[in-house]
PDB file of C-alpha atoms and ligand atoms in Angstrom:
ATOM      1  CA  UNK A   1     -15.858 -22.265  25.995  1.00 49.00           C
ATOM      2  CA  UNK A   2     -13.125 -19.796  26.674  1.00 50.00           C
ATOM      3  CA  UNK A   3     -13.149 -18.943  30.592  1.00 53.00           C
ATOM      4  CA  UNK A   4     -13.032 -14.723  31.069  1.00 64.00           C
ATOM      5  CA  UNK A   5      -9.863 -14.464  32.550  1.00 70.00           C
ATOM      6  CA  UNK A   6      -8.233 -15.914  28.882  1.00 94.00           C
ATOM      7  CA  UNK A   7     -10.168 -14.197  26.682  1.00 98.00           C
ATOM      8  CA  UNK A   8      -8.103 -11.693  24.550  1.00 98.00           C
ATOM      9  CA  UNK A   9      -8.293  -8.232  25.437  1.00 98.00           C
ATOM     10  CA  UNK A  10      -7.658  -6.905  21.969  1.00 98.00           C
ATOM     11  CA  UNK A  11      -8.701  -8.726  18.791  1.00 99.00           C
ATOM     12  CA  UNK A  12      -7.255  -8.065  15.180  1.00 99.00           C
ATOM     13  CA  UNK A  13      -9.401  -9.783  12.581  1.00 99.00           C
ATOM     14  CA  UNK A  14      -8.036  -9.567   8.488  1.00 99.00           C
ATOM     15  CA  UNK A  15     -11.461 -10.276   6.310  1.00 99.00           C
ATOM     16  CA  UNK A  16     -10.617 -11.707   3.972  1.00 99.00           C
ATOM     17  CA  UNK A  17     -12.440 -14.087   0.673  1.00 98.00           C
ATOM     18  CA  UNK A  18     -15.438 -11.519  -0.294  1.00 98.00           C
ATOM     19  CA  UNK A  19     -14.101 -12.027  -3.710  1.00 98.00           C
ATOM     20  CA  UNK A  20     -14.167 -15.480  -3.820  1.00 98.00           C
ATOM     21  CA  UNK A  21     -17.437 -15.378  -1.559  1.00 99.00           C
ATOM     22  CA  UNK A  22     -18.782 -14.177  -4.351  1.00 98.00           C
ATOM     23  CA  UNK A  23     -16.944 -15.914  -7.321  1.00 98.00           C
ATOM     24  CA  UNK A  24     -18.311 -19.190  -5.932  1.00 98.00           C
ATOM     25  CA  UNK A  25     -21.531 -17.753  -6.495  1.00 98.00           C
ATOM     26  CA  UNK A  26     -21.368 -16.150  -9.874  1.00 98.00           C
ATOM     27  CA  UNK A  27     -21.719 -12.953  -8.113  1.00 98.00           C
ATOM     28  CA  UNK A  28     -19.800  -9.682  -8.962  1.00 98.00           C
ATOM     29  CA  UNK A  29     -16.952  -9.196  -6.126  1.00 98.00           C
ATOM     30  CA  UNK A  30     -18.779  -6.209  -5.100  1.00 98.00           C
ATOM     31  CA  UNK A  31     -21.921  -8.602  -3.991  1.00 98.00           C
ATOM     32  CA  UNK A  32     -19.234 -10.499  -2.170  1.00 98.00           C
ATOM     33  CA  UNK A  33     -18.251  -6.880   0.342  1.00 98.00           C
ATOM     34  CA  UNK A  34     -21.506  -6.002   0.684  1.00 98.00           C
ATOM     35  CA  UNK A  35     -22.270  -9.594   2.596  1.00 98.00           C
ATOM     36  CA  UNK A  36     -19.408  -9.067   4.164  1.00 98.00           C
ATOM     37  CA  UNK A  37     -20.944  -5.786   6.279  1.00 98.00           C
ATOM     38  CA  UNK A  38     -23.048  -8.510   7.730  1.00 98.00           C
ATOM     39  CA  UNK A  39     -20.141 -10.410   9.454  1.00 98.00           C
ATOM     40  CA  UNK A  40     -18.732  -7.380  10.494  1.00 98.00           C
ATOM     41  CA  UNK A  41     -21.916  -6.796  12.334  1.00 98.00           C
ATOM     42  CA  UNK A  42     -21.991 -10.161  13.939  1.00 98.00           C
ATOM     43  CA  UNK A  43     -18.566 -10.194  14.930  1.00 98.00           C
ATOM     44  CA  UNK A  44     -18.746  -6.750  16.591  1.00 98.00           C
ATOM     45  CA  UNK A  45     -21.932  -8.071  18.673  1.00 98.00           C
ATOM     46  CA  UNK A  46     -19.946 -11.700  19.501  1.00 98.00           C
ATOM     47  CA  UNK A  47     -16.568  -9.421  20.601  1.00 98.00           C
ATOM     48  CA  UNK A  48     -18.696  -7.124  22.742  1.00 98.00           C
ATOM     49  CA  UNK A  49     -20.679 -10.508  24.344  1.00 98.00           C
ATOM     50  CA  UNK A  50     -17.381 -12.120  25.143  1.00 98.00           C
ATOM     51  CA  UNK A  51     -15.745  -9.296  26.780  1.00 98.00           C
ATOM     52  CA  UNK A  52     -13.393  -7.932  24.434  1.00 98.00           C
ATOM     53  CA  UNK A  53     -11.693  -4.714  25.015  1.00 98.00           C
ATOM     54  CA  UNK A  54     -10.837  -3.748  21.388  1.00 98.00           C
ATOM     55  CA  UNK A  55     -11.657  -5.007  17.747  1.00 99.00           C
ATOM     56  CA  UNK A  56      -9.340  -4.017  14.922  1.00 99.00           C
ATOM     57  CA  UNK A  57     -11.178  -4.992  11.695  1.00 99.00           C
ATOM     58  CA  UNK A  58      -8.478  -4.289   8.575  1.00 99.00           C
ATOM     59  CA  UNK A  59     -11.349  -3.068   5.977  1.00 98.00           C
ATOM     60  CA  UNK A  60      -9.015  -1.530   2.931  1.00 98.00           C
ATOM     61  CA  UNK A  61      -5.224  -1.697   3.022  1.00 98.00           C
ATOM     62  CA  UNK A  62      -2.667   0.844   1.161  1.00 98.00           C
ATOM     63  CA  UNK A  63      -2.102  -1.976  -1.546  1.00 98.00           C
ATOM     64  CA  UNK A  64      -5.947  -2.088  -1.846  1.00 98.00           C
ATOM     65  CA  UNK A  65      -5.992   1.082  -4.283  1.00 98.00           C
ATOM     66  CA  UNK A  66      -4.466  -0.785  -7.005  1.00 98.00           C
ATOM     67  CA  UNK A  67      -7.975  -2.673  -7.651  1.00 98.00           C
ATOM     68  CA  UNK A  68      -9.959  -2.211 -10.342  1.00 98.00           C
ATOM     69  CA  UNK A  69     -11.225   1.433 -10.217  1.00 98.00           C
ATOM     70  CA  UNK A  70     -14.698   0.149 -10.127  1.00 98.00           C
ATOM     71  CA  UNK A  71     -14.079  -2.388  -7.283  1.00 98.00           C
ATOM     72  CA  UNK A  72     -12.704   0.516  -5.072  1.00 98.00           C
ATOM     73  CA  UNK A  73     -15.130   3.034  -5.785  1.00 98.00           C
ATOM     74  CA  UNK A  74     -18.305   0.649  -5.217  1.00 98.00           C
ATOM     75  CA  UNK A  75     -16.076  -0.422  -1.666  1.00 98.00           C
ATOM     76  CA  UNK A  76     -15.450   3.084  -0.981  1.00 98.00           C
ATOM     77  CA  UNK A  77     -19.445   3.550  -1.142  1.00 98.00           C
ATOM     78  CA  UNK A  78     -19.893   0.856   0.592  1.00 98.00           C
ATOM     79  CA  UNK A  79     -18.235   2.193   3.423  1.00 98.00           C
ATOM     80  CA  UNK A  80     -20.077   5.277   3.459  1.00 98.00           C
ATOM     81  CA  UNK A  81     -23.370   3.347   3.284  1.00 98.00           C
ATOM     82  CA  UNK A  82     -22.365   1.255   5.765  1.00 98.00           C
ATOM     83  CA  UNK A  83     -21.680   4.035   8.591  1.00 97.00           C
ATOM     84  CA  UNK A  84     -24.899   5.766   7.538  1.00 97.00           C
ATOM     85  CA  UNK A  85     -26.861   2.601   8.289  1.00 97.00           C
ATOM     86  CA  UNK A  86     -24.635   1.269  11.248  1.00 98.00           C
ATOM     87  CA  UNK A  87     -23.455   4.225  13.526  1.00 98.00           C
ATOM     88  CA  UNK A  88     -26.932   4.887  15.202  1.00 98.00           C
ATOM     89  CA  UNK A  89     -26.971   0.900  16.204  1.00 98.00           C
ATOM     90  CA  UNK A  90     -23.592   0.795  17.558  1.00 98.00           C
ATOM     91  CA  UNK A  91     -24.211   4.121  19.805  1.00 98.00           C
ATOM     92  CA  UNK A  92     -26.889   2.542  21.152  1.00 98.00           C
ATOM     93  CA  UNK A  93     -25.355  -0.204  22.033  1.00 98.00           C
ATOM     94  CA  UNK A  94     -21.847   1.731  23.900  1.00 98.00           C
ATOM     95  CA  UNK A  95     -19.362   0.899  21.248  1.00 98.00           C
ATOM     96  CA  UNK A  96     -16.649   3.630  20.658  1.00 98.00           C
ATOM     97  CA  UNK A  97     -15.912   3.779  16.451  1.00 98.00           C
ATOM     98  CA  UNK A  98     -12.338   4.751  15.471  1.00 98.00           C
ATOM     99  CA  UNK A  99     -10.613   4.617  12.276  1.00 98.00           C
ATOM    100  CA  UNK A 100      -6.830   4.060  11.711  1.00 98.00           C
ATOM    101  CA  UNK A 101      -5.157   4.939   8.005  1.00 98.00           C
ATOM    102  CA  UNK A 102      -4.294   7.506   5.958  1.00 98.00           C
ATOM    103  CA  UNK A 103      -7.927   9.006   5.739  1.00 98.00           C
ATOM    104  CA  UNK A 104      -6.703  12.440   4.094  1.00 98.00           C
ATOM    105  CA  UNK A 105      -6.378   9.668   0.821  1.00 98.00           C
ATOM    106  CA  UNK A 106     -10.475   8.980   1.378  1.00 98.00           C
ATOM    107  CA  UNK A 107     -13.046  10.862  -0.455  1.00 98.00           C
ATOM    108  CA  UNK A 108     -14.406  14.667   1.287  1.00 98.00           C
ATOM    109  CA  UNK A 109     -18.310  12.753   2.141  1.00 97.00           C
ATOM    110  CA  UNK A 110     -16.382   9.640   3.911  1.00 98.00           C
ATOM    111  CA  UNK A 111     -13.860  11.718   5.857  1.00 98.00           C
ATOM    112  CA  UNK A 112     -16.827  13.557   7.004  1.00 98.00           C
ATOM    113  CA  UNK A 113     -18.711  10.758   7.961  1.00 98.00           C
ATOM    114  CA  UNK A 114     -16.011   8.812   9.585  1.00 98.00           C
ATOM    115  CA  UNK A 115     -15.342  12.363  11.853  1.00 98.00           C
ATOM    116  CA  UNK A 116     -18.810  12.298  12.572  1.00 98.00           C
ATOM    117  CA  UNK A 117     -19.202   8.674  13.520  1.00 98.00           C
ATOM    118  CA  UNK A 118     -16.346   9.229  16.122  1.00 98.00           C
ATOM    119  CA  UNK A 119     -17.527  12.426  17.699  1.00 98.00           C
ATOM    120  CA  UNK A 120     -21.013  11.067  18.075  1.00 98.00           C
ATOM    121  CA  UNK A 121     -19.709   7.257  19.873  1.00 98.00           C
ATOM    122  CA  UNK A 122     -16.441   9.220  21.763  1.00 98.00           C
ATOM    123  CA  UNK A 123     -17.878   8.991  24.975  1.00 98.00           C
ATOM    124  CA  UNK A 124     -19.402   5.553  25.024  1.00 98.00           C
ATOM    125  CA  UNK A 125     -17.051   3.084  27.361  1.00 98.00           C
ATOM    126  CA  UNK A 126     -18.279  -0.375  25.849  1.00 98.00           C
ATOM    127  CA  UNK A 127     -15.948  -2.045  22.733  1.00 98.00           C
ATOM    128  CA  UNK A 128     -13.804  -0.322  20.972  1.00 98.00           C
ATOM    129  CA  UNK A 129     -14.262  -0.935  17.485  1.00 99.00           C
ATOM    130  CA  UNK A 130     -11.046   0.209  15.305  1.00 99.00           C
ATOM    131  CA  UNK A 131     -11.779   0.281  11.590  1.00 98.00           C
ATOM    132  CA  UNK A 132      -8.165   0.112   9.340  1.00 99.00           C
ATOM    133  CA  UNK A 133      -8.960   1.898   6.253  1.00 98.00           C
ATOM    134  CA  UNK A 134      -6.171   2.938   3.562  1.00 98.00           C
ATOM    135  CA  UNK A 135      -4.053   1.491   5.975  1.00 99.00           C
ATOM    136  CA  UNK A 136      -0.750  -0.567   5.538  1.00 98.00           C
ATOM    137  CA  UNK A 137       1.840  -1.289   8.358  1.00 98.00           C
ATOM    138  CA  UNK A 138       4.714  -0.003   6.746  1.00 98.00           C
ATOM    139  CA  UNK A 139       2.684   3.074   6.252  1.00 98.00           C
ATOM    140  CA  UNK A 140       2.036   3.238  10.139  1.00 98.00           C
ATOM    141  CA  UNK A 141       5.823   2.953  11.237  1.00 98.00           C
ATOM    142  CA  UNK A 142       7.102   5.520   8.540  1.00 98.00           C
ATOM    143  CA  UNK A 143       4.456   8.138   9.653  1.00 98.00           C
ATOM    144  CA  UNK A 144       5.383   7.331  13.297  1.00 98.00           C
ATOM    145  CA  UNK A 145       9.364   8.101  12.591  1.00 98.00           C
ATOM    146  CA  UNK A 146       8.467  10.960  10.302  1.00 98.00           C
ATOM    147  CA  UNK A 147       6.920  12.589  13.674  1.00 98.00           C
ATOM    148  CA  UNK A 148       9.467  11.293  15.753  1.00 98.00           C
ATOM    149  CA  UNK A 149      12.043  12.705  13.462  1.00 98.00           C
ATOM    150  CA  UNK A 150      10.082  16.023  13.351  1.00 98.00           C
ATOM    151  CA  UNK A 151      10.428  16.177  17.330  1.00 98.00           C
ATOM    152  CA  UNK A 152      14.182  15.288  17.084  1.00 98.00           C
ATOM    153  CA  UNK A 153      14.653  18.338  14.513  1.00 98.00           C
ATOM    154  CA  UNK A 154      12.617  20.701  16.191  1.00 98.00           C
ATOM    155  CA  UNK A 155      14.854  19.752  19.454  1.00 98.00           C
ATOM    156  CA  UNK A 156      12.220  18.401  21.753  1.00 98.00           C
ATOM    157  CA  UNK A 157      13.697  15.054  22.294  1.00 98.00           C
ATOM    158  CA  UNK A 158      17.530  13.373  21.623  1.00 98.00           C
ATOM    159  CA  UNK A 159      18.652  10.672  19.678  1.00 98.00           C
ATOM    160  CA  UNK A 160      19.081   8.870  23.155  1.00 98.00           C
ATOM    161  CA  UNK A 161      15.004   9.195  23.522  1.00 98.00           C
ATOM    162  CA  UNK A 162      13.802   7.373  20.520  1.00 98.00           C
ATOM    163  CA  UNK A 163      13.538   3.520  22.026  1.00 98.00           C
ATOM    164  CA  UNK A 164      10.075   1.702  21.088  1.00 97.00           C
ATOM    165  CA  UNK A 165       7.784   3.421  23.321  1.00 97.00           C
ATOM    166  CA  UNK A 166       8.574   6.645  21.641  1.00 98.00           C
ATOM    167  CA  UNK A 167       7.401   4.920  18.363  1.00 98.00           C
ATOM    168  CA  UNK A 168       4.770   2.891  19.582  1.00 98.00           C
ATOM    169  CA  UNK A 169       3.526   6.217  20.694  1.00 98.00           C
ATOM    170  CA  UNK A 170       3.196   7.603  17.314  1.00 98.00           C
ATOM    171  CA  UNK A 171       1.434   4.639  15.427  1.00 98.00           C
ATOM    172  CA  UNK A 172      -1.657   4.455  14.885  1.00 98.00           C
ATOM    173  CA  UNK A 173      -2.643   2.684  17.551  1.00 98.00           C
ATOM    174  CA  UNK A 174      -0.915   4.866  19.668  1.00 97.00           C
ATOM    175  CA  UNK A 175      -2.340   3.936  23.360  1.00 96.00           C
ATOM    176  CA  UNK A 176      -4.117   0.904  22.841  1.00 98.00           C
ATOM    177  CA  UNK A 177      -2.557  -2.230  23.665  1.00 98.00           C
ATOM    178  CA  UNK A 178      -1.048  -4.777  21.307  1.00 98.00           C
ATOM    179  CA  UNK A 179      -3.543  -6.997  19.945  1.00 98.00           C
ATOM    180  CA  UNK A 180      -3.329 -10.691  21.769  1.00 98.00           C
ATOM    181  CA  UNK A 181      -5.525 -12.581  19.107  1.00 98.00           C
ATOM    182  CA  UNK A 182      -4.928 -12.182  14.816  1.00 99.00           C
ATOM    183  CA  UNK A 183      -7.551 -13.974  13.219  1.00 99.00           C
ATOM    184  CA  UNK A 184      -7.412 -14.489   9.411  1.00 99.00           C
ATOM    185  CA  UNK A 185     -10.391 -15.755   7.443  1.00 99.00           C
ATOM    186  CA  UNK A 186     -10.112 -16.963   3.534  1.00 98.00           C
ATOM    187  CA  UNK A 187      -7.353 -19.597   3.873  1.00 98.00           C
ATOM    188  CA  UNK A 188      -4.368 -17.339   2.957  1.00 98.00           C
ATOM    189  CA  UNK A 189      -1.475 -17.465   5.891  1.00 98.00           C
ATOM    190  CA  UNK A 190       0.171 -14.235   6.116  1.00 98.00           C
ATOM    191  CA  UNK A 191      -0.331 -10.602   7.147  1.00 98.00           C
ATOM    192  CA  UNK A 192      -0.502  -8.963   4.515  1.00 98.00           C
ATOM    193  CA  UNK A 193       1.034  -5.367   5.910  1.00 98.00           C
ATOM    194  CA  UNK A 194      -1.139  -5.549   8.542  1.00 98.00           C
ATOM    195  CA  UNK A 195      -0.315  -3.916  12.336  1.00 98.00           C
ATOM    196  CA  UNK A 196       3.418  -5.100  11.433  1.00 98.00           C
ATOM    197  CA  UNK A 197       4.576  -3.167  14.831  1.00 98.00           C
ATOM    198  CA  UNK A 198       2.006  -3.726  17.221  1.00 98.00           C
ATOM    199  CA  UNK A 199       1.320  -7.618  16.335  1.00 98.00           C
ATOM    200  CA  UNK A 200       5.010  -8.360  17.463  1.00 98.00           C
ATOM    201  CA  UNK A 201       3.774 -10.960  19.805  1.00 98.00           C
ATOM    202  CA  UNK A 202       0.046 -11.931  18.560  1.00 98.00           C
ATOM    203  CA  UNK A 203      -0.954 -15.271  18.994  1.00 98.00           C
ATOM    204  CA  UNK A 204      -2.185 -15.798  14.966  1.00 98.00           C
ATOM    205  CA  UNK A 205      -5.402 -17.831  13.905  1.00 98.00           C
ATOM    206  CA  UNK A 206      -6.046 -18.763  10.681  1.00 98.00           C
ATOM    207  CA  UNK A 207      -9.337 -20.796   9.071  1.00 98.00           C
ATOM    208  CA  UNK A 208     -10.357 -21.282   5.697  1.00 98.00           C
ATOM    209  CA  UNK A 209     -13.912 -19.593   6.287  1.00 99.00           C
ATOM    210  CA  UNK A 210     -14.709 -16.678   3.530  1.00 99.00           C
ATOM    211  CA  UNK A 211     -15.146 -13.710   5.328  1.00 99.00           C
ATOM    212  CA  UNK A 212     -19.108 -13.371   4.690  1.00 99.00           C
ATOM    213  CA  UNK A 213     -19.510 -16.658   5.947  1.00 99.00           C
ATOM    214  CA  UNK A 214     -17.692 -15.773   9.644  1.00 98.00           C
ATOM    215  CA  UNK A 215     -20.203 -16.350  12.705  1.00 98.00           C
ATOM    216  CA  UNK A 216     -19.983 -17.816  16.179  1.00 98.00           C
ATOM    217  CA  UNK A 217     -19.018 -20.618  15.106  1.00 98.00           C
ATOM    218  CA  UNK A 218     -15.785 -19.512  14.091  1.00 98.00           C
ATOM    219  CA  UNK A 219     -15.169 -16.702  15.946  1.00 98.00           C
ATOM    220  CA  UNK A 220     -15.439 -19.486  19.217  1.00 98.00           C
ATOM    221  CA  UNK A 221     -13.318 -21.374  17.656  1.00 98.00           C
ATOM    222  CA  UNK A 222     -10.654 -18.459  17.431  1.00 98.00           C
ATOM    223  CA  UNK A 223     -11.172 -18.030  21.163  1.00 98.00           C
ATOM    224  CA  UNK A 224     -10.913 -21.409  22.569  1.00 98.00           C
ATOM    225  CA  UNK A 225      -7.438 -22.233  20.603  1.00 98.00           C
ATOM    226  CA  UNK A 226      -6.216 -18.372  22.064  1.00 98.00           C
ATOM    227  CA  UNK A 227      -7.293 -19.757  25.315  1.00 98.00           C
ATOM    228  CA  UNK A 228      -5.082 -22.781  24.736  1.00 97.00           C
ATOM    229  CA  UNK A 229      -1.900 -20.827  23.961  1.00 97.00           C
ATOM    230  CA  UNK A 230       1.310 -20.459  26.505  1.00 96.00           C
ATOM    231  CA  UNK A 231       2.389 -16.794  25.875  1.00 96.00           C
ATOM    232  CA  UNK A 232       5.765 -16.749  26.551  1.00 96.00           C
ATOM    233  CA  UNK A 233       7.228 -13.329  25.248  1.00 97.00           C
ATOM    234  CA  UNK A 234      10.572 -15.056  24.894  1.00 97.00           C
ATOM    235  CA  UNK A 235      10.809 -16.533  28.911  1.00 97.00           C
ATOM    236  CA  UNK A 236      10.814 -20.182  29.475  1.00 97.00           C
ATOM    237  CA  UNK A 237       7.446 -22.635  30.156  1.00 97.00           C
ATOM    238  CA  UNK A 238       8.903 -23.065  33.871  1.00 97.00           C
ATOM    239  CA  UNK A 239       9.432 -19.127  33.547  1.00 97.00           C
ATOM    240  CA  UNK A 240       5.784 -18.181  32.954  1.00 97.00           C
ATOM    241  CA  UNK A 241       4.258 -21.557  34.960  1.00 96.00           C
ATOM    242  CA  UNK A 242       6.330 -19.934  38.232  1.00 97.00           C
ATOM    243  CA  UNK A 243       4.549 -16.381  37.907  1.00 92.00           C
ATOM    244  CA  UNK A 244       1.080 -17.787  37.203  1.00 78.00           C
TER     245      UNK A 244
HETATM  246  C1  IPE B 301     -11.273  -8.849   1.592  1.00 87.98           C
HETATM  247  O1  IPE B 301     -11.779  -9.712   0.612  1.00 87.98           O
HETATM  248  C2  IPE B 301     -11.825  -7.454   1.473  1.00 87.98           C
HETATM  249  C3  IPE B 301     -10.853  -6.468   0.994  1.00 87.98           C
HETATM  250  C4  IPE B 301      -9.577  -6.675   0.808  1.00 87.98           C
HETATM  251  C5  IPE B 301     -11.354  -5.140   0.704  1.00 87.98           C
HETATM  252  P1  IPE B 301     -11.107  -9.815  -0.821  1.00 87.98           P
HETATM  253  O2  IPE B 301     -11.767  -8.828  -1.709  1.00 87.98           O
HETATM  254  O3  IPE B 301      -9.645  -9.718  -0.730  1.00 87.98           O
HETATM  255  O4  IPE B 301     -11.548 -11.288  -1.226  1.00 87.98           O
HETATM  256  P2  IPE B 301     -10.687 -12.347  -2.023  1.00 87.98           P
HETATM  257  O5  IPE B 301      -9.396 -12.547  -1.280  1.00 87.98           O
HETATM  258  O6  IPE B 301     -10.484 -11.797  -3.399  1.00 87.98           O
HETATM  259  O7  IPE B 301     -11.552 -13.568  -2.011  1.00 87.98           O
HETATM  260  C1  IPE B 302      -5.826  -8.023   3.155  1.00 87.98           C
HETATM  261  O1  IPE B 302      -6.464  -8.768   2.180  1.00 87.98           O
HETATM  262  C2  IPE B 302      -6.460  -6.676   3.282  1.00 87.98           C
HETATM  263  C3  IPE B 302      -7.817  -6.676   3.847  1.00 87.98           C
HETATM  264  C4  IPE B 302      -8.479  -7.683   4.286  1.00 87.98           C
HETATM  265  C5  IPE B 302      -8.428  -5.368   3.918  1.00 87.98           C
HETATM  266  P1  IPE B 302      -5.910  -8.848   0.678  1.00 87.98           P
HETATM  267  O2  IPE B 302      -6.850  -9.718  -0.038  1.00 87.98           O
HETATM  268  O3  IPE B 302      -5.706  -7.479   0.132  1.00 87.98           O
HETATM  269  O4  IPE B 302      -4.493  -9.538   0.890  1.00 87.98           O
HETATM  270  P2  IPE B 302      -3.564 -10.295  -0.166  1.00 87.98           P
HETATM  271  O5  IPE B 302      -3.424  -9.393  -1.345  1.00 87.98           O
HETATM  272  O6  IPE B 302      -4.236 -11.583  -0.520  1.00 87.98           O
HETATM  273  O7  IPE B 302      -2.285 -10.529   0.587  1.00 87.98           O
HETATM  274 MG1   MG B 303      -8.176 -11.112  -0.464  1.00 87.98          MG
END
């Protein structure tokens, strides 16, 4: 087991294989999402039990809209479903919903329920559960210099001000710190346009685990080989060893 003092403060988790989750089953892909909710559920529960400050689940990227229509219209209902049923639960239980993404691209009765969903768990102090819908990294950093750019025309700042906390600012993200911990399920190795910014130094975790299949098993597994890792941020071993 991971002691507390090395488990991550902020977890990032790509879910990824419902498609294949289901393939392997002779299930539509849709089947495949909809099992999915039920790892989301269980890894939100696990996170909170280990002491986890933040979970960043990536649930639709930007790339994501060029899916079969019917794939993203039964995912986008999905979600809506899924708040309906969930939200009451995770109040209950002190975890603080957010969403990250373009949401103005989301349909009226999810935009309304994802507003709602935050106003009704803003005040809980337990996890903070950060759901990345219609989101893509390069998406975050462009939107983050378009409103640095629009402070730099409207003369509020100088050139000299924009350095990275000025556009760390801006993302998405904004005040919450970099994740420590990427886990990947599905097999695939790569981040797919992910938190490009803010997982600059992310220790990364990847198992071949289909997404609806993820459990405690796994997620333990995750933690223990973060709790094994030397983070270095570019010092030396001796470096770090002398300051721990
Ligand atoms: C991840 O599972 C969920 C979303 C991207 C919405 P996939 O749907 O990508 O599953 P695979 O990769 O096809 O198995
Ligand atoms: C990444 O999975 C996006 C989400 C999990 C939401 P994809 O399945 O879209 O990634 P690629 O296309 O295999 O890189
Ligand atoms: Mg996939």
């Amino acid at each position: 087991m991971a002691t507390d003092d090395n488990i991550p403060r902020h977890v990032a988790v790509i879910m990824d294989g419902n498609g294949r989750w289901a393939r392997k089953r002779a299930l539509p892909r849709h089947a495949g999402h909809r099992s999915g909710v039920g790892a989301v559920r269980e890894t939100v529960k696990l996170a909170a039990r280990r002491g986890v400050e933040y979970l960043t689940l990536f649930a639709f990227s930007s790339e994501n809209w060029s899916r079969p229509r019917d794939e993203v219209s039964r995912l986008m209902r999905l979600f809506v479903e899924a708040l309906q049923r969930e939200v009451d639960e995770l109040h209950r239980n002190n975890v603080r919903l957010e969403f990250i993404g373009a949401r103005e691209q989301l349909q009226p009765g999810l935009i309304d329920k994802i507003a709602a969903a935050e106003k009704q768990t803003s005040g809980n102090t337990g996890l903070r559960l950060i759901i990345a819908v219609a989101y893509g990294g390069r998406w975050d950093i462009v939107q983050a210099v378009r409103q640095v750019a629009g402070r730099l025309a409207a003369g509020e700042i100088t050139v000299a001000d924009i350095d990275d906390a000025a556009i760390a600012s801006q993302l998405q993200l904004g005040e919450v710190p970099d994740p420590d911990l990427l886990i990947r399920t599905g097999g695939e190795q790569r981040i797919s346009n992910f938190l490009l910014w803010n997982l600059a130094y992310a220790e990364l975790w990847f198992c071949d685990t289909l997404w609806p299949d993820f459990g405690e098993k796994e997620f333990d597994e995750a933690l223990e080989y973060y709790a094994r890792r030397q983070r270095r941020y570019g010092h030396t071993g001796e470096q770090v060893e002398a300051v721990s």
